[in-house]
PDB file of C-alpha atoms in Angstrom:
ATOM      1  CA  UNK A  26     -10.172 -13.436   4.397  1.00 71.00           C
ATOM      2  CA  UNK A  27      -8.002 -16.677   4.399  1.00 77.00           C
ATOM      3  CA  UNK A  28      -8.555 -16.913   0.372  1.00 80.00           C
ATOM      4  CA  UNK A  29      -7.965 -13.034  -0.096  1.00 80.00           C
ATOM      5  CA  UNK A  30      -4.350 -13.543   1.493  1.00 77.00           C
ATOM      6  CA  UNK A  31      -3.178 -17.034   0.979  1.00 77.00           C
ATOM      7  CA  UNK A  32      -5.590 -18.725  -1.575  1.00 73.00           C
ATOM      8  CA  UNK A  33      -5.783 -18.086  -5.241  1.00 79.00           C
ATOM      9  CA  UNK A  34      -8.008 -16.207  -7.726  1.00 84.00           C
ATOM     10  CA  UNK A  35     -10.139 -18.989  -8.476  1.00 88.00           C
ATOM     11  CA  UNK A  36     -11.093 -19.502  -4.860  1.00 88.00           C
ATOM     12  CA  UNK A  37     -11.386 -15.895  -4.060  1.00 87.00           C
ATOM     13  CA  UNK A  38     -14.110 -15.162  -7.509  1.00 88.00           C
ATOM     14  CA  UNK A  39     -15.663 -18.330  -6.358  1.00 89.00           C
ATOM     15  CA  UNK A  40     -16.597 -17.017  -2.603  1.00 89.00           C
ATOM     16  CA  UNK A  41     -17.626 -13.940  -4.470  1.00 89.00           C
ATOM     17  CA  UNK A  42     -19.888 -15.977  -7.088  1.00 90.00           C
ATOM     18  CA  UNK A  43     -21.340 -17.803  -3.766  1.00 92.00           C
ATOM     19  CA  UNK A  44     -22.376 -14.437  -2.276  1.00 91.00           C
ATOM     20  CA  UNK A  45     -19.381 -13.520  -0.013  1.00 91.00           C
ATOM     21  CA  UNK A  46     -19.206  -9.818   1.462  1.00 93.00           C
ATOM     22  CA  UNK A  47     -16.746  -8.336  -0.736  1.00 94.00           C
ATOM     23  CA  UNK A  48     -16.225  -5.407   2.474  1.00 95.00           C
ATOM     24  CA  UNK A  49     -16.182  -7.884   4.930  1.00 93.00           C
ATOM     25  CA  UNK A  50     -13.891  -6.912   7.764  1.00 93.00           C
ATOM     26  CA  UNK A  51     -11.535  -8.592  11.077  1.00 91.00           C
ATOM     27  CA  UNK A  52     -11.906  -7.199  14.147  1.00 91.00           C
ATOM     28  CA  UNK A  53      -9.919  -4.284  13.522  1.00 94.00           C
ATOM     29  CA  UNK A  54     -11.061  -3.637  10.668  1.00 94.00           C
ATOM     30  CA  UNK A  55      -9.103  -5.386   8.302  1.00 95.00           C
ATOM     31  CA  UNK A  56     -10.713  -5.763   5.045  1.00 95.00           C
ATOM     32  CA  UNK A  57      -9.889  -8.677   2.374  1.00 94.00           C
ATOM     33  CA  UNK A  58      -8.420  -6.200  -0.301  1.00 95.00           C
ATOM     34  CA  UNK A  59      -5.724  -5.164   2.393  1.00 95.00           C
ATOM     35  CA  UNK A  60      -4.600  -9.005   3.074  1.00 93.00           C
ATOM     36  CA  UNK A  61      -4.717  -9.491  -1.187  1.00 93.00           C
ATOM     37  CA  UNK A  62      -2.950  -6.084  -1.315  1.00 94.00           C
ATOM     38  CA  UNK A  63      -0.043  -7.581   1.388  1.00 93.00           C
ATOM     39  CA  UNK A  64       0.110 -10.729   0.989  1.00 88.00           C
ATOM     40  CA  UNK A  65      -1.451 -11.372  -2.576  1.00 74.00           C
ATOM     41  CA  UNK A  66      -0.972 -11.310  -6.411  1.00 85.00           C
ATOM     42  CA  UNK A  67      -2.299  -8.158  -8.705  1.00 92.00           C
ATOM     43  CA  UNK A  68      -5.022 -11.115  -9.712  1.00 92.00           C
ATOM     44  CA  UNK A  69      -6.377 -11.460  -5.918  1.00 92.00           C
ATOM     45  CA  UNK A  70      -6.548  -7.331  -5.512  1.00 94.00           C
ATOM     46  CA  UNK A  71      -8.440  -6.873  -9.081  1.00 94.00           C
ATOM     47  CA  UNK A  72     -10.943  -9.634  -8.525  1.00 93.00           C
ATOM     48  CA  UNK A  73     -11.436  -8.014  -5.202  1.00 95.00           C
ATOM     49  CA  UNK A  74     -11.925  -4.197  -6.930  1.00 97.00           C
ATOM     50  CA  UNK A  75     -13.633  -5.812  -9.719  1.00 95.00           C
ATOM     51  CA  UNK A  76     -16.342  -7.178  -7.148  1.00 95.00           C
ATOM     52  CA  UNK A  77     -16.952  -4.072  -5.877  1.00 96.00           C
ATOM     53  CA  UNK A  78     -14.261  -3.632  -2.585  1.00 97.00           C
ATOM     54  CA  UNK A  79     -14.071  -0.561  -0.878  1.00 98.00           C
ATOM     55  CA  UNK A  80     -10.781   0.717  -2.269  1.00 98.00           C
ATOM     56  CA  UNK A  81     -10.127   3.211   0.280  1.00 98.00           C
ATOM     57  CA  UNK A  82     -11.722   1.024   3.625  1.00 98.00           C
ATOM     58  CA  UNK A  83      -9.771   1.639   6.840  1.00 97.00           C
ATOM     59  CA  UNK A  84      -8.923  -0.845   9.407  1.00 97.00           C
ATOM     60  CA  UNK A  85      -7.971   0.437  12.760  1.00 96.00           C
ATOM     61  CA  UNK A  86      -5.180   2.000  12.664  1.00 96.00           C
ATOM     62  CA  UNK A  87      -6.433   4.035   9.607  1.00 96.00           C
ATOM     63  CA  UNK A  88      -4.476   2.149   7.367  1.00 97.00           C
ATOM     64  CA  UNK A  89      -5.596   1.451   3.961  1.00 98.00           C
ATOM     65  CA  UNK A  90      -5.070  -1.363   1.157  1.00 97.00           C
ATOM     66  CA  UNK A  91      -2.421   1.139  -0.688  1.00 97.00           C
ATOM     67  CA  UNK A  92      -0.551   1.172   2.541  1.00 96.00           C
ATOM     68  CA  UNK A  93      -0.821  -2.475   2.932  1.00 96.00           C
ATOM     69  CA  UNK A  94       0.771  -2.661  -0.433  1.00 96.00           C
ATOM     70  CA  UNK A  95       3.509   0.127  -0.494  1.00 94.00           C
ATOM     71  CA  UNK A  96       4.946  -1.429   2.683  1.00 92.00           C
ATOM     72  CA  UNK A  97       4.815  -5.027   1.285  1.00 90.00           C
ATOM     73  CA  UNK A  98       7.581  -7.177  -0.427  1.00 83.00           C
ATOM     74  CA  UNK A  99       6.536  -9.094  -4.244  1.00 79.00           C
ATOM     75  CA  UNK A 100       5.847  -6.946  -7.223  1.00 83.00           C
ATOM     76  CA  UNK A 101       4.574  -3.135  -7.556  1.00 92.00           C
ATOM     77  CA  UNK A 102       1.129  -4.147  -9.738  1.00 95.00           C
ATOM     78  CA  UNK A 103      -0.713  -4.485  -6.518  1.00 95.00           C
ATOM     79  CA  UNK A 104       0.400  -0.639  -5.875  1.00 96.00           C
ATOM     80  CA  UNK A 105      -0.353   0.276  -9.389  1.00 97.00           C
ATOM     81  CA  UNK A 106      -4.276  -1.448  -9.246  1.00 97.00           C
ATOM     82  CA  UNK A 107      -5.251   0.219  -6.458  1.00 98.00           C
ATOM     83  CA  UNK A 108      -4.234   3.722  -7.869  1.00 98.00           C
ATOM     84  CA  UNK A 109      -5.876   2.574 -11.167  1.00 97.00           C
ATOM     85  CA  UNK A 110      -9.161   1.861  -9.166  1.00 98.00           C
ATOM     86  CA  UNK A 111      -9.155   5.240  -7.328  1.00 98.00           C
ATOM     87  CA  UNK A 112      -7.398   4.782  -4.349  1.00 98.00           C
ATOM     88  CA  UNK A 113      -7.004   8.225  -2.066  1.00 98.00           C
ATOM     89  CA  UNK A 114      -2.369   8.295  -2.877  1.00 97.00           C
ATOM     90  CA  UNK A 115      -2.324  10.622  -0.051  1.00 95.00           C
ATOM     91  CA  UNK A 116      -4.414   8.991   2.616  1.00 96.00           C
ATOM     92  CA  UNK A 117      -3.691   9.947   6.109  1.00 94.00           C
ATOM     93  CA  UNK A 118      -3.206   6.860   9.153  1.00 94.00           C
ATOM     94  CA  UNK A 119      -3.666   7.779  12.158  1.00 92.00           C
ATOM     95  CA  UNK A 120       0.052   7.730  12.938  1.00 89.00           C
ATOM     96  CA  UNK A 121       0.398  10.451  10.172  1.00 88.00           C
ATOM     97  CA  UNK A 122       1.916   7.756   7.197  1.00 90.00           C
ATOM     98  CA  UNK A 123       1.042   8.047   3.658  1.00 92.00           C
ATOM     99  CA  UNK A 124       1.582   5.228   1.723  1.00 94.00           C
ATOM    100  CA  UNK A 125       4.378   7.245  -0.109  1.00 91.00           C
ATOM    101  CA  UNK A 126       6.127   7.088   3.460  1.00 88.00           C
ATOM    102  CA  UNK A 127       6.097   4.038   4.004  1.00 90.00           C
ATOM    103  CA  UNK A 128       7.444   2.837   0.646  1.00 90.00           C
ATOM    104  CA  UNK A 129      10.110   5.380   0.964  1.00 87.00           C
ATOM    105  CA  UNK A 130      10.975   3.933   4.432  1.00 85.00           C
ATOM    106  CA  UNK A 131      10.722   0.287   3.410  1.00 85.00           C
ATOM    107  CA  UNK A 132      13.679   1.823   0.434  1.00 83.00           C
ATOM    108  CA  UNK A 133      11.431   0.587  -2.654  1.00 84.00           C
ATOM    109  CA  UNK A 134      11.765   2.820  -5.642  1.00 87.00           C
ATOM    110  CA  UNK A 135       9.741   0.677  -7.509  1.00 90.00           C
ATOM    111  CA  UNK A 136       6.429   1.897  -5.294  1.00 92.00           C
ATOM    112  CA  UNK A 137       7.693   5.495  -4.742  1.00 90.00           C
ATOM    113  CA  UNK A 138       8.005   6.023  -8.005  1.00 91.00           C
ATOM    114  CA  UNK A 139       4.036   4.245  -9.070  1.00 94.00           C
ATOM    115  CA  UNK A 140       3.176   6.235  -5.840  1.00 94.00           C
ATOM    116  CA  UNK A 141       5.014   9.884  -7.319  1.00 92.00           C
ATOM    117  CA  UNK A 142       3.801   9.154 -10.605  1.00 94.00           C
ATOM    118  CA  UNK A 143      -0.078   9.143  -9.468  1.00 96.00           C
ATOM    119  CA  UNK A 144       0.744  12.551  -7.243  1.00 94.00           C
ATOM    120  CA  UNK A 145       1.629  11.478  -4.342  1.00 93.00           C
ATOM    121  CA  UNK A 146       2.347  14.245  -2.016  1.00 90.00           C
ATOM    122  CA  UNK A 147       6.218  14.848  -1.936  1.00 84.00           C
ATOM    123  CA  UNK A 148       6.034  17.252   1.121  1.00 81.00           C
ATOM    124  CA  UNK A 149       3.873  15.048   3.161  1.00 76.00           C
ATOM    125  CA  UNK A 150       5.032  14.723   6.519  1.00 69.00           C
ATOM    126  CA  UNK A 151       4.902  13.046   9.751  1.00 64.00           C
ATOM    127  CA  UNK A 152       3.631  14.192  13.169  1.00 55.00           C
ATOM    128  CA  UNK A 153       7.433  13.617  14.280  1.00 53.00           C
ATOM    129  CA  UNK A 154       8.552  15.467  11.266  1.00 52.00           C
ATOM    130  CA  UNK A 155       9.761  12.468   9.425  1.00 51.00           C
ATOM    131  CA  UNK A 156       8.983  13.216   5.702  1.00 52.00           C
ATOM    132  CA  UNK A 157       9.335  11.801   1.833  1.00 51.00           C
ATOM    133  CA  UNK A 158      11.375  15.079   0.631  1.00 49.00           C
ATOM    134  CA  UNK A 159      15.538  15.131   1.157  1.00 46.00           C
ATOM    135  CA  UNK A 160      17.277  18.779   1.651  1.00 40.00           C
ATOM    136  CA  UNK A 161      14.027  20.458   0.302  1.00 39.00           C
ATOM    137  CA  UNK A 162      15.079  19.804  -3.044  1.00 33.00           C
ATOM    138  CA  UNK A 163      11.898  17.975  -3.997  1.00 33.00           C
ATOM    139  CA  UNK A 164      13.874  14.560  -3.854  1.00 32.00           C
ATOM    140  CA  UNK A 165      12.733  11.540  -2.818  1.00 48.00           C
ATOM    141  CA  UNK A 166      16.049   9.933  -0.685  1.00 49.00           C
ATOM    142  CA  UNK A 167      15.064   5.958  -0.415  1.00 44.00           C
ATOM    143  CA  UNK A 168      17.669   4.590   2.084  1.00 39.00           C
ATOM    144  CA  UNK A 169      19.033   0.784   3.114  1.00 37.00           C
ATOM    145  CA  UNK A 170      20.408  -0.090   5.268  1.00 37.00           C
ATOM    146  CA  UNK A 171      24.674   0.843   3.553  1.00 34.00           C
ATOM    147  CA  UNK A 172      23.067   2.577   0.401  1.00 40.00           C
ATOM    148  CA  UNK A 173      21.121   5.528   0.191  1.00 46.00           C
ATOM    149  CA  UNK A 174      19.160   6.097  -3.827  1.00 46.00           C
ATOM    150  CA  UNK A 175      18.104   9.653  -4.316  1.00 49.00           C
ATOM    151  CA  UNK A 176      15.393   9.535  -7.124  1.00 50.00           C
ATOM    152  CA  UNK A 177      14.887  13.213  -7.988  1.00 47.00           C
ATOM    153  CA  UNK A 178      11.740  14.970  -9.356  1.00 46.00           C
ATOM    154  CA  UNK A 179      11.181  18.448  -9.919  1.00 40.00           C
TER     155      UNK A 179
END
């Protein structure tokens, strides 16, 4: 797990080579493609698919490595190698979060629009009602914390 988050590709192929259980999981359920999908580079997450991971695995909370990534800070190819490997864009957790939400809550276009452009449901929605869509006008309204970026899709 250590190697999936912090460590680099070399180390992480090499515990694969050695035998390592790509689907390994934490406790609760945390799997080694969700720490390379938070913490790590797109070189971490495709070694991990490559090997054979679990692309949709669950941890706990229902969360899955696209969630782990939409919600994360660095660079968008993590986002865009899990959709390329099959990952379920409209997952469910089991607070009712997509991984569309939670992009468009963190205020990253860069993931909304990887996460749109796979089919990511627009109209998904909360159980509090909090959804992706602004004024049903099919929008996706990505807010800061002064600025507020409508990216608009029809």
């Amino acid at each position: 797990m250590l190697a999936a988050q912090f460590g680099d590709v070399e180390r992480v192929s090499a515990l694969l080579a050695a035998g390592a259980n790509v689907d390994a999981t934490e406790t609760d359920g945390i799997t080694a493609l969700m720490w390379a999908a938070k913490n790590g580079v797109v070189e971490r997450v495709s070694a991990l698919l490559a090997a054979g991971a679990n692309v949709d695995a669950t941890n706990k909370h229902g969360s899955t490595a696209l969630m782990w990534a939409a919600k994360s800070c660095g660079d968008v190819e993590r986002v865009s190698a899990l959709l390329a490997a099959g990952a379920n864009v409209d997952a469910t957790n089991k607070y009712g979060s997509t991984a569309l939400i939670l992009a468009a809550r963190k205020g990253d276009v860069e993931r909304v629009d990887a996460l749109l452009a796979a089919g990511a449901n627009v109209d998904a929605t909360k159980d509090n009602g909090w959804n992706n869509s602004a004024n049903g006008r099919g929008a996706v309204s990505v807010s800061y914390t002064h600025l507020t970026l409508p990216t608009i899709y029809s």
